[in-house]
């Protein structure tokens, strides 16, 4: 994947743009009480279309660096992330984040399950594999460590040390971002990683219904740090950081009638995701604009690992059912600033249905779908 397109930020400094992937989750009958079928579908490996709510005889077409259709496997998604991993062995930074509405597949994509591990376990395995394959003769010693945190209501909380207080985000003289007080655990193998990661993730998501909701209202951030030290004097040391992030749900919190604590959370989610969108926009635009990293905790944390010489992949997860329509539209507009209205009905002739047992009404034509708005 030749994904690192360096663009000039206007000051002759090379700035990496963010590589944008979209993943469409498979249609789920349980998410479609009205049995309306899908409102979005893939066209090819870069393009997709969604029905136009203003005029159901039209579709809106979007183009991305890569589009992962409903049949895409966890391994295929991982392959679109894999090329950034070698950089963290040479003192560079990288980030991968899953964006999208609750229920669209962010956690499936990043964490996955034991049968279908996601980007996080696959990336950690790959980093160990790369480090173990390093030849002694190259003259470097490697050490790998992890931190795991949650950003909830603009507070930074240590998931490896439950009950800890909001932690500060600082910048050192070399412009590295750090969090003093955050647990950093050295890990020597994948199973060592799992031993820390699995219980911390379970804590976050299954302790109670309330926390379950919370998992969609906070950003979970896994940091993998690779430090390499030269054997011989002057014993140069390089640190590479990889952030793997399962973001809070991007659904429009203004529409959900939130009150009290929910309203406060909504404000925090909106602030950090809105700031993230501004940061990604300014990194991906060719004109010189200020990158507003400091406007939220999330982007402040990512300041040295998103843009600049860092390597980043954003995976936007979307769901095909109509009840997600406006959230999907919002997520696609976040991920792509360019879209094309295509004047043709949304018909199912090119939908590749590999599994015969799928519902018949997978996609319907514009007339039938008849949504005016
Ligand atoms: P999110 O984290 O964005 O709220 P989840 O990852 O929890 O969404 O996904 C919602 C549901 O859809 C889960 O039951 C999950 O297992 C399922 N799911 C998501 N993506 C896929 C996929 N690509 N293939 C199969 N099931 C999926
Ligand atoms: Mg989730």
Tab-separated table of C-alpha atoms in Angstrom, residues 72-213:
chain	number	residue	atom	x	y	z
A	72	UNK	CA	-14.121	-8.124	4.314
A	73	UNK	CA	-12.270	-10.272	6.843
A	74	UNK	CA	-10.470	-9.061	9.950
A	75	UNK	CA	-7.169	-10.043	8.313
A	76	UNK	CA	-7.926	-7.943	5.222
A	77	UNK	CA	-8.675	-4.916	7.393
A	78	UNK	CA	-5.451	-5.523	9.284
A	79	UNK	CA	-3.506	-5.614	6.002
A	80	UNK	CA	-4.508	-2.011	5.336
A	81	UNK	CA	-2.926	-1.050	8.681
A	82	UNK	CA	0.143	-3.306	8.594
A	83	UNK	CA	2.344	-1.055	6.395
A	84	UNK	CA	2.563	1.614	9.092
A	85	UNK	CA	3.897	-0.781	11.749
A	86	UNK	CA	7.593	-0.991	10.714
A	87	UNK	CA	7.943	2.749	11.365
A	88	UNK	CA	7.545	2.346	15.123
A	89	UNK	CA	10.684	0.183	15.173
A	90	UNK	CA	12.703	3.139	13.931
A	91	UNK	CA	11.597	5.793	16.378
A	92	UNK	CA	8.609	7.113	14.424
A	93	UNK	CA	5.037	7.419	15.631
A	94	UNK	CA	1.803	6.089	14.214
A	95	UNK	CA	-1.894	5.961	15.017
A	96	UNK	CA	-4.887	3.921	13.967
A	97	UNK	CA	-8.368	4.903	15.013
A	98	UNK	CA	-11.856	3.530	14.478
A	99	UNK	CA	-14.516	6.180	14.007
A	100	UNK	CA	-18.270	5.792	13.535
A	101	UNK	CA	-21.663	5.475	15.195
A	102	UNK	CA	-22.325	3.042	18.048
A	103	UNK	CA	-23.243	-0.342	16.593
A	104	UNK	CA	-21.317	0.109	13.332
A	105	UNK	CA	-18.378	-2.168	14.228
A	106	UNK	CA	-15.588	-0.085	15.840
A	107	UNK	CA	-14.940	-2.509	18.676
A	108	UNK	CA	-15.235	-5.483	16.330
A	109	UNK	CA	-12.673	-3.843	14.053
A	110	UNK	CA	-10.204	-2.825	16.766
A	111	UNK	CA	-10.598	-5.531	19.437
A	112	UNK	CA	-12.583	-8.245	17.669
A	113	UNK	CA	-13.295	-11.517	19.439
A	114	UNK	CA	-11.207	-14.573	20.250
A	115	UNK	CA	-12.416	-16.217	17.032
A	116	UNK	CA	-12.000	-13.097	14.973
A	117	UNK	CA	-9.261	-10.961	16.524
A	118	UNK	CA	-9.218	-7.353	15.415
A	119	UNK	CA	-6.562	-4.791	14.525
A	120	UNK	CA	-5.186	-4.445	18.080
A	121	UNK	CA	-4.212	-8.073	18.754
A	122	UNK	CA	-3.010	-8.512	15.181
A	123	UNK	CA	-0.865	-5.387	15.331
A	124	UNK	CA	0.670	-6.380	18.680
A	125	UNK	CA	1.496	-9.851	17.332
A	126	UNK	CA	3.048	-8.297	14.243
A	127	UNK	CA	5.189	-5.886	16.268
A	128	UNK	CA	6.568	-8.788	18.342
A	129	UNK	CA	7.158	-10.737	15.152
A	130	UNK	CA	9.096	-7.870	13.578
A	131	UNK	CA	11.172	-7.260	16.706
A	132	UNK	CA	11.969	-10.970	17.097
A	133	UNK	CA	13.060	-11.129	13.466
A	134	UNK	CA	15.606	-8.343	13.981
A	135	UNK	CA	19.139	-9.432	13.508
A	136	UNK	CA	21.551	-8.966	16.445
A	137	UNK	CA	24.123	-7.763	13.925
A	138	UNK	CA	22.135	-4.627	13.256
A	139	UNK	CA	23.300	-3.543	16.697
A	140	UNK	CA	20.067	-2.553	18.468
A	141	UNK	CA	18.274	-3.899	21.529
A	142	UNK	CA	14.491	-3.583	21.524
A	143	UNK	CA	12.068	-3.264	24.385
A	144	UNK	CA	8.276	-3.086	24.115
A	145	UNK	CA	5.887	-1.558	26.612
A	146	UNK	CA	2.187	-0.753	26.808
A	147	UNK	CA	-0.165	1.745	28.394
A	148	UNK	CA	-3.933	1.656	28.196
A	149	UNK	CA	-6.158	4.608	28.941
A	150	UNK	CA	-9.612	5.954	28.471
A	151	UNK	CA	-10.652	9.519	27.732
A	152	UNK	CA	-14.020	10.061	29.325
A	153	UNK	CA	-15.622	13.491	29.759
A	154	UNK	CA	-12.281	15.082	28.822
A	155	UNK	CA	-10.596	13.175	31.652
A	156	UNK	CA	-7.619	10.878	31.054
A	157	UNK	CA	-8.063	7.660	33.087
A	158	UNK	CA	-5.549	4.832	33.451
A	159	UNK	CA	-7.173	1.506	32.522
A	160	UNK	CA	-4.200	-0.471	33.894
A	161	UNK	CA	-4.674	1.176	37.283
A	162	UNK	CA	-8.429	1.375	37.866
A	163	UNK	CA	-9.625	4.087	40.208
A	164	UNK	CA	-6.838	6.479	39.308
A	165	UNK	CA	-7.492	10.199	38.896
A	166	UNK	CA	-7.570	12.363	35.786
A	167	UNK	CA	-3.993	12.458	34.447
A	168	UNK	CA	-2.329	15.513	32.899
A	169	UNK	CA	-1.005	15.568	29.323
A	170	UNK	CA	2.407	17.234	29.007
A	171	UNK	CA	4.867	18.054	26.272
A	172	UNK	CA	8.645	17.766	26.754
A	173	UNK	CA	11.303	20.027	25.240
A	174	UNK	CA	11.517	17.795	22.150
A	175	UNK	CA	7.771	18.155	21.616
A	176	UNK	CA	7.046	14.583	22.696
A	177	UNK	CA	3.657	14.199	24.329
A	178	UNK	CA	3.679	12.308	27.631
A	179	UNK	CA	1.389	11.501	30.523
A	180	UNK	CA	3.270	11.538	33.833
A	181	UNK	CA	1.825	8.944	36.221
A	182	UNK	CA	0.327	6.718	33.511
A	183	UNK	CA	1.107	3.013	34.060
A	184	UNK	CA	3.619	1.765	31.516
A	185	UNK	CA	4.167	-1.979	31.563
A	186	UNK	CA	7.007	-3.753	29.819
A	187	UNK	CA	5.739	-6.742	27.846
A	188	UNK	CA	7.869	-9.536	26.463
A	189	UNK	CA	5.406	-11.531	24.372
A	190	UNK	CA	1.916	-11.441	22.931
A	191	UNK	CA	0.541	-13.540	25.796
A	192	UNK	CA	2.111	-11.112	28.217
A	193	UNK	CA	0.223	-8.326	26.414
A	194	UNK	CA	-3.047	-10.278	26.538
A	195	UNK	CA	-2.649	-10.841	30.257
A	196	UNK	CA	-2.845	-7.081	30.843
A	197	UNK	CA	-5.096	-6.057	28.001
A	198	UNK	CA	-7.985	-8.515	28.320
A	199	UNK	CA	-8.918	-7.855	31.974
A	200	UNK	CA	-8.550	-4.096	31.511
A	201	UNK	CA	-10.851	-4.210	28.451
A	202	UNK	CA	-13.390	-6.364	30.281
A	203	UNK	CA	-13.373	-3.939	33.198
A	204	UNK	CA	-14.249	-1.225	30.815
A	205	UNK	CA	-17.083	-2.889	28.937
A	206	UNK	CA	-18.880	-5.511	30.989
A	207	UNK	CA	-18.882	-4.442	34.630
A	208	UNK	CA	-22.463	-3.140	34.408
A	209	UNK	CA	-25.016	-1.829	31.958
A	210	UNK	CA	-23.986	1.670	32.881
A	211	UNK	CA	-20.369	0.981	32.060
A	212	UNK	CA	-21.458	-0.761	28.917
A	213	UNK	CA	-22.989	2.500	27.770
